[in-house]
CSV table of C-alpha atoms in Angstrom, one decimal:
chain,number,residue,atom,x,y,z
A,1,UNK,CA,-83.3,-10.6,-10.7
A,2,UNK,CA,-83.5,-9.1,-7.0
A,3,UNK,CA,-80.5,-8.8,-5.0
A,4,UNK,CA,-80.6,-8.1,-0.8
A,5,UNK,CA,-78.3,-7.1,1.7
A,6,UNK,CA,-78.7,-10.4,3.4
A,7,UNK,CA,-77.6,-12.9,0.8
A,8,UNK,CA,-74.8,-15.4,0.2
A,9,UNK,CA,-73.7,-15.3,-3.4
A,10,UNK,CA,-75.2,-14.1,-6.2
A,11,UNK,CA,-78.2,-15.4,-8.2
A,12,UNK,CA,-78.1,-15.3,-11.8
A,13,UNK,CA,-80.3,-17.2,-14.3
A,14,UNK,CA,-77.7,-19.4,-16.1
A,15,UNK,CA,-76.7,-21.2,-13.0
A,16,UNK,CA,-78.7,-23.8,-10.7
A,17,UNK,CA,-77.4,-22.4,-7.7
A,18,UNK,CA,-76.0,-19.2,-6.4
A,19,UNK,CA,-72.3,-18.2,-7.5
A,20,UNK,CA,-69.6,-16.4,-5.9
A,21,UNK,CA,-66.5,-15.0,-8.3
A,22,UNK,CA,-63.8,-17.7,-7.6
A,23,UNK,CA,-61.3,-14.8,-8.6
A,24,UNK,CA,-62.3,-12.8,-5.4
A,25,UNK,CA,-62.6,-15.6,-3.1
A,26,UNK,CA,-58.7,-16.8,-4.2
A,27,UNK,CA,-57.4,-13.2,-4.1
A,28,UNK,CA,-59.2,-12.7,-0.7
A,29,UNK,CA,-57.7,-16.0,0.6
A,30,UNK,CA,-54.2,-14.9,-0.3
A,31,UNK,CA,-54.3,-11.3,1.5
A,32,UNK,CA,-55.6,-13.1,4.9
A,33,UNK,CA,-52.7,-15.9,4.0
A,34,UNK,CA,-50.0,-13.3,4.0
A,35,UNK,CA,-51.3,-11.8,7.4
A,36,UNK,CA,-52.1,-14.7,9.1
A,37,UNK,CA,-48.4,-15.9,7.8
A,38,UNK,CA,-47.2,-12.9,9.9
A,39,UNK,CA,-48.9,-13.0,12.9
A,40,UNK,CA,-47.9,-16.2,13.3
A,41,UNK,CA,-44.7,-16.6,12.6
A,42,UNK,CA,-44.5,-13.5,15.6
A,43,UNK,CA,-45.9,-15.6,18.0
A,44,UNK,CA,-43.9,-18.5,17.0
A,45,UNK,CA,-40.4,-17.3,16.5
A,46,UNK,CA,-40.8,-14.2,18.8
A,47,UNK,CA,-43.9,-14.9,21.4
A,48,UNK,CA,-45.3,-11.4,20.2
A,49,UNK,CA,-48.8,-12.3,20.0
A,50,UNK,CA,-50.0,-8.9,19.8
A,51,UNK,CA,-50.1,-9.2,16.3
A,52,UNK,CA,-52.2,-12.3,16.6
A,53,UNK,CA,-54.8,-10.7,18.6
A,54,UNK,CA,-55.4,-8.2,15.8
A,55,UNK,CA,-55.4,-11.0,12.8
A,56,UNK,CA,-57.7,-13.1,15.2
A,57,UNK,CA,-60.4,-10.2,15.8
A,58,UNK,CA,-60.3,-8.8,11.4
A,59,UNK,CA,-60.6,-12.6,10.6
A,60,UNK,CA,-63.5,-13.0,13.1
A,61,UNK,CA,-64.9,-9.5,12.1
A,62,UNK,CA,-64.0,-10.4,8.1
A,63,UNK,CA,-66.2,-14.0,8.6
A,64,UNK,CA,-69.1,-13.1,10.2
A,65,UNK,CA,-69.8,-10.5,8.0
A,66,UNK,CA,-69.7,-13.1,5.0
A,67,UNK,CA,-71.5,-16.0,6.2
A,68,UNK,CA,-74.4,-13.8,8.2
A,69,UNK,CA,-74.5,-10.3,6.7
A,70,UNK,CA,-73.2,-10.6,2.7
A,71,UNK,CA,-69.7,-11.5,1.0
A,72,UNK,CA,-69.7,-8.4,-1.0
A,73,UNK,CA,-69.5,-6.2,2.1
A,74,UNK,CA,-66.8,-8.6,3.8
A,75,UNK,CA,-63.8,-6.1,3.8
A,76,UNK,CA,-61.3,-8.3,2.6
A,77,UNK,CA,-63.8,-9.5,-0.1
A,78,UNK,CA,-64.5,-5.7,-1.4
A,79,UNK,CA,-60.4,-5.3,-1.6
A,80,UNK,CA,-59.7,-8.7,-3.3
A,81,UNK,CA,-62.7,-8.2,-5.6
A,82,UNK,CA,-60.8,-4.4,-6.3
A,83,UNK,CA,-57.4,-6.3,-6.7
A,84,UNK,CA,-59.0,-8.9,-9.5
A,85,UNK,CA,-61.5,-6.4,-11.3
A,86,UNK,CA,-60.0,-6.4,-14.8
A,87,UNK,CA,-59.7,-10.4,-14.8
A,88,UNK,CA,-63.2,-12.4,-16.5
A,89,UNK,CA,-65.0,-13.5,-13.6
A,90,UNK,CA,-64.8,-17.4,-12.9
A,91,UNK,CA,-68.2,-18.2,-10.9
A,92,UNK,CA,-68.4,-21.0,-8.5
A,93,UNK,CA,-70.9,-22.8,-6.5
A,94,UNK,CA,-72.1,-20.6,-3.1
A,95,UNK,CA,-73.3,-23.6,-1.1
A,96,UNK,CA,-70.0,-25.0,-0.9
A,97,UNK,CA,-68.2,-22.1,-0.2
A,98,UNK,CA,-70.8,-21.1,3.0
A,99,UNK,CA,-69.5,-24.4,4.1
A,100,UNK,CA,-66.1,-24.0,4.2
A,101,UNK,CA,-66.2,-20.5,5.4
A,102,UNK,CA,-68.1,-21.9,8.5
A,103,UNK,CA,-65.0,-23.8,9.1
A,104,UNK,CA,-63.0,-20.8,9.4
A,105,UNK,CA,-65.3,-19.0,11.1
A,106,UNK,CA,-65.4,-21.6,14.1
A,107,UNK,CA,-61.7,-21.8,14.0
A,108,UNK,CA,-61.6,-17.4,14.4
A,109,UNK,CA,-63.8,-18.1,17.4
A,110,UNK,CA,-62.4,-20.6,19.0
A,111,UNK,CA,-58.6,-18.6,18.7
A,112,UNK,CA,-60.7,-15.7,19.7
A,113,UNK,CA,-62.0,-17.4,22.9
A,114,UNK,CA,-58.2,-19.0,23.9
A,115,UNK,CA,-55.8,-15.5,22.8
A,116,UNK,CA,-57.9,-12.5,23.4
A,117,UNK,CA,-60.4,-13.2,25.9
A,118,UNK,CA,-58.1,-16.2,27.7
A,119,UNK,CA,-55.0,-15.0,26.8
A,120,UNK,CA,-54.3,-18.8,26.4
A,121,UNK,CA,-51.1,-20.2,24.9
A,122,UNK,CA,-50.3,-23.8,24.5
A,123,UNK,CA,-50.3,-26.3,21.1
A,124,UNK,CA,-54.1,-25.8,20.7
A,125,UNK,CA,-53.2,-22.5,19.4
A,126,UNK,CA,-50.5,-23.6,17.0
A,127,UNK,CA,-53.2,-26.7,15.3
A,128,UNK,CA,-55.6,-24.1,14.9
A,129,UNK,CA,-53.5,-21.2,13.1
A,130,UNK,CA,-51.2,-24.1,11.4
A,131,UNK,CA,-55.0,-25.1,10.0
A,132,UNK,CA,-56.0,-21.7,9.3
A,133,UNK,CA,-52.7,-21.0,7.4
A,134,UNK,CA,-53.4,-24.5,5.3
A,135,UNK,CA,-56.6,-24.0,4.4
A,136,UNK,CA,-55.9,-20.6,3.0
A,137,UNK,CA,-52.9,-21.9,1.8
A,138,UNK,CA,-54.3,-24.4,-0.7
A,139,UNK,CA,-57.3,-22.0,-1.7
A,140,UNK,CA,-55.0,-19.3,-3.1
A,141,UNK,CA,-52.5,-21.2,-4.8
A,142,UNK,CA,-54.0,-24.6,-5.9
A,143,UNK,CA,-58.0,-23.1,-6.1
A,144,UNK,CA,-58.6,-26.3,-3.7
A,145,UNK,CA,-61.2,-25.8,-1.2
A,146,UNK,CA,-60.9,-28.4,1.1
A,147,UNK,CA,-63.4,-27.4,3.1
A,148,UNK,CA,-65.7,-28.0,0.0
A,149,UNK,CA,-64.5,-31.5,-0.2
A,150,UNK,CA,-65.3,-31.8,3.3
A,151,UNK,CA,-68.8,-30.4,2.2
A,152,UNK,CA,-69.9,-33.4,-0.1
A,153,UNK,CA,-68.8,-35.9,2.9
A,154,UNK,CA,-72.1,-34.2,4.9
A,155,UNK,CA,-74.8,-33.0,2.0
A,156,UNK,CA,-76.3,-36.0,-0.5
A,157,UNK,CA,-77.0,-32.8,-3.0
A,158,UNK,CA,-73.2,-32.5,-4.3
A,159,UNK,CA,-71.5,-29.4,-4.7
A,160,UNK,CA,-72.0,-28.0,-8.3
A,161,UNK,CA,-69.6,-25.4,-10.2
A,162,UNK,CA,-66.8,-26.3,-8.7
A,163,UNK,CA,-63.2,-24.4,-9.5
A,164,UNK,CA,-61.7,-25.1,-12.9
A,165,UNK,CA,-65.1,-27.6,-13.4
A,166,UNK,CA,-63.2,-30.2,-10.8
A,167,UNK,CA,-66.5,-31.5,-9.8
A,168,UNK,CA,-67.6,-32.6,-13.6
A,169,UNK,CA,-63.9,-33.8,-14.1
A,170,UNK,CA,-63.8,-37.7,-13.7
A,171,UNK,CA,-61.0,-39.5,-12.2
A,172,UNK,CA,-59.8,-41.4,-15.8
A,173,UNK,CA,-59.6,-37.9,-17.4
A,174,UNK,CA,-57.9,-35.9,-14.7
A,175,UNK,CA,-54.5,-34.3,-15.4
A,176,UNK,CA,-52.3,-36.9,-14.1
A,177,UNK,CA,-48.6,-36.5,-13.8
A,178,UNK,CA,-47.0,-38.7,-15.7
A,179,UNK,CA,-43.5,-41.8,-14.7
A,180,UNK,CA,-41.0,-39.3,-16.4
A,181,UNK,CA,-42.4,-36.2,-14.4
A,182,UNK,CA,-42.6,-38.3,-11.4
A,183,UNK,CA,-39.4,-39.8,-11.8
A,184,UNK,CA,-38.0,-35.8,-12.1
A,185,UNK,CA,-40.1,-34.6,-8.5
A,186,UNK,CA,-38.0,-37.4,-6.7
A,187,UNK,CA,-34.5,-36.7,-8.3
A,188,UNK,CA,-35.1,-33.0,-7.7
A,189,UNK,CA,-35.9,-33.7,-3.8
A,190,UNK,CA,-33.4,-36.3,-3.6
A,191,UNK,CA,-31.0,-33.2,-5.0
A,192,UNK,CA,-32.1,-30.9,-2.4
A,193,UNK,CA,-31.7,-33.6,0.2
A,194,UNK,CA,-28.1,-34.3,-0.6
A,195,UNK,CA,-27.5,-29.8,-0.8
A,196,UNK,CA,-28.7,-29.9,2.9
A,197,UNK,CA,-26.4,-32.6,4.1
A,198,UNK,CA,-23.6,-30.7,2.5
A,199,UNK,CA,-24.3,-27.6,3.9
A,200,UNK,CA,-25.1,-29.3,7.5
A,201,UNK,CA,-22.2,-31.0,7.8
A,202,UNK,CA,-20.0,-28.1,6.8
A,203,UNK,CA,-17.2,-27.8,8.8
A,204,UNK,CA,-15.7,-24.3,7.2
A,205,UNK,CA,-17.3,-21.8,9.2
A,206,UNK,CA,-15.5,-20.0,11.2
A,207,UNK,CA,-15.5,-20.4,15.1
A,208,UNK,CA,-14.4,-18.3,18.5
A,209,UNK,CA,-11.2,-20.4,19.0
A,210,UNK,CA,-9.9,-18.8,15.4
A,211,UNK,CA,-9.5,-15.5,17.1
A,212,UNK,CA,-5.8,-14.5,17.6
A,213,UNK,CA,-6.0,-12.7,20.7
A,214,UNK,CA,-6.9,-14.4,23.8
A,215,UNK,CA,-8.3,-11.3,25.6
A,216,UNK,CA,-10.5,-10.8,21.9
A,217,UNK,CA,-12.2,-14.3,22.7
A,218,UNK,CA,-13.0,-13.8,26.3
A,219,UNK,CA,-14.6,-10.4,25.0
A,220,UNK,CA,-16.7,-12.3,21.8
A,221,UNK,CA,-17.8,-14.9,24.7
A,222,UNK,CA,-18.8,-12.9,26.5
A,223,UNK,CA,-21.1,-11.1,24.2
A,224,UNK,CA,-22.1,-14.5,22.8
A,225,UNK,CA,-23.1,-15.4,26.5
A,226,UNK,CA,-25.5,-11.7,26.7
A,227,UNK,CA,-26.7,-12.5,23.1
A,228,UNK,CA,-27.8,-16.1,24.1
A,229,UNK,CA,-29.4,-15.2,27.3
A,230,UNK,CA,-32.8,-16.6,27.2
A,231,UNK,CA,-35.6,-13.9,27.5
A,232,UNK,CA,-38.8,-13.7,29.6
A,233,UNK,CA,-41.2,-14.5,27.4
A,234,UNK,CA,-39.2,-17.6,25.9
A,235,UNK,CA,-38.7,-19.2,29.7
A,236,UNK,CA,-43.0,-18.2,30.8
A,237,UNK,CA,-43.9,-20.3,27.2
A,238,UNK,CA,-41.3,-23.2,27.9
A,239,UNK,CA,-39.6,-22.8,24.7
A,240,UNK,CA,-36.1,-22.0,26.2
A,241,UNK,CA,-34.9,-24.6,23.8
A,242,UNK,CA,-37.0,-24.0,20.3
A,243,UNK,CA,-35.5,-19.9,21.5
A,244,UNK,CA,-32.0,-21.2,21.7
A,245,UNK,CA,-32.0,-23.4,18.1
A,246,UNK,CA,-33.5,-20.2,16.7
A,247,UNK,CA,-31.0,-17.5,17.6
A,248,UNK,CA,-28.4,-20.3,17.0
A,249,UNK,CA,-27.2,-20.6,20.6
A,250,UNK,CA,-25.9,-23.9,21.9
């Protein structure tokens, strides 16, 4: 077996195609999750985007070494495959994979393009990281690649060794859930539906007008009136409003 510097996956005899260790590629998934997680819940909730600039330039940097160099020297690859080295490696199909990490790799470029080099913000940038974040999302904790679904839509040769042998599964013997579990799911959210309404409709918090001292309430106004004072940042994106419902000011 001959290995190079320039390859995607691995080739080993036993397998029609070349593999890539689904263990690395799910623990890799959920590192970039958590950071991607952060950086944009700071440009979302706080309009710091610094931190989305850096994600944004690793992810690109992180990509392109995978699809065009080698997986195995990817950075985040070499510490997820660190992470998961005393777990049995679970090998899946390459093809796929390339595929789906293409998708991600267009989406880096294009957020690199819009944030760091155009300094753009607008919704565009919220699809693209809210599809980024899903993506990622359902590869670490489900080991669905939905990018590999997507793959079988565009290549008549179907994607082979699929995670937890999904591809050989058919539809009659798939682990369905079954009325009782079903019938459990929508009590439980029904449940958490009604806690929320409770809660939301609350009226035993306490409020300004409790204070005892009228000097004491013009004093907590007028902090309340400094605390709620929309910031720069929030007014240049137009999201005096979304600022406001965050910091709870009416």
């Amino acid at each position: 077996m001959t290995t190079s510097a320039f390859q995607f996956g691995e080739i080993k005899p036993e397998y029609p195609v070349a593999v890539l260790n689904e263990r690395t590629v799910r623990a890799a998934a959920g590192i970039l999750f958590v950071f991607a997680l952060i950086s944009f819940m700071n440009a979302w909730l706080m309009g710091n985007f610094f931190p989305t600039k850096v994600f944004v330039c690793a992810f690109l940097i992180e990509f392109t070494i995978r699809i065009f160099i080698n997986p195995k020297y990817a950075p985040v690859m070499i510490l997820a495959q660190w992470l998961v080295k005393g777990q049995q490696p679970e090998y899946t199909g390459a093809p796929q994979k390339r595929f789906a990490w293409s998708i991600g790799f267009i989406l880096a470029a294009t957020m690199f393009y819009l944030i760091v080099l155009k300094s753009v913000v607008g919704p565009i940038n919220i699809i693209v990281c809210a599809s980024c974040l899903a993506l990622m999302f359902f590869e670490t904790s489900f080991g669905i690649c939905i990018g590999c679904k997507i793959y079988n839509l565009f290549n008549k040769a179907q994607a082979q060794l699929c995670p937890g042998n999904s591809c050989d599964i058919s539809i009659e013997k798939q682990n369905n859930i079954s009325k009782g579990q079903l019938l459990i799911l929508v009590l439980f959210a029904v449940s958490v539906l009604a806690i929320f309404n409770y809660f939301s409709g609350s009226s035993n918090e306490p409020t300004l007008s409790a204070a005892p001292n009228e000097v004491m309430n013009k004093e907590v106004d007028a902090k309340e009136v400094e605390r709620c004072k929309v910031p720069d940042f929030a007014k240049a994106m137009g999201h005096e409003e979304k600022w406001k419902l965050h910091n709870n000011c009416k």
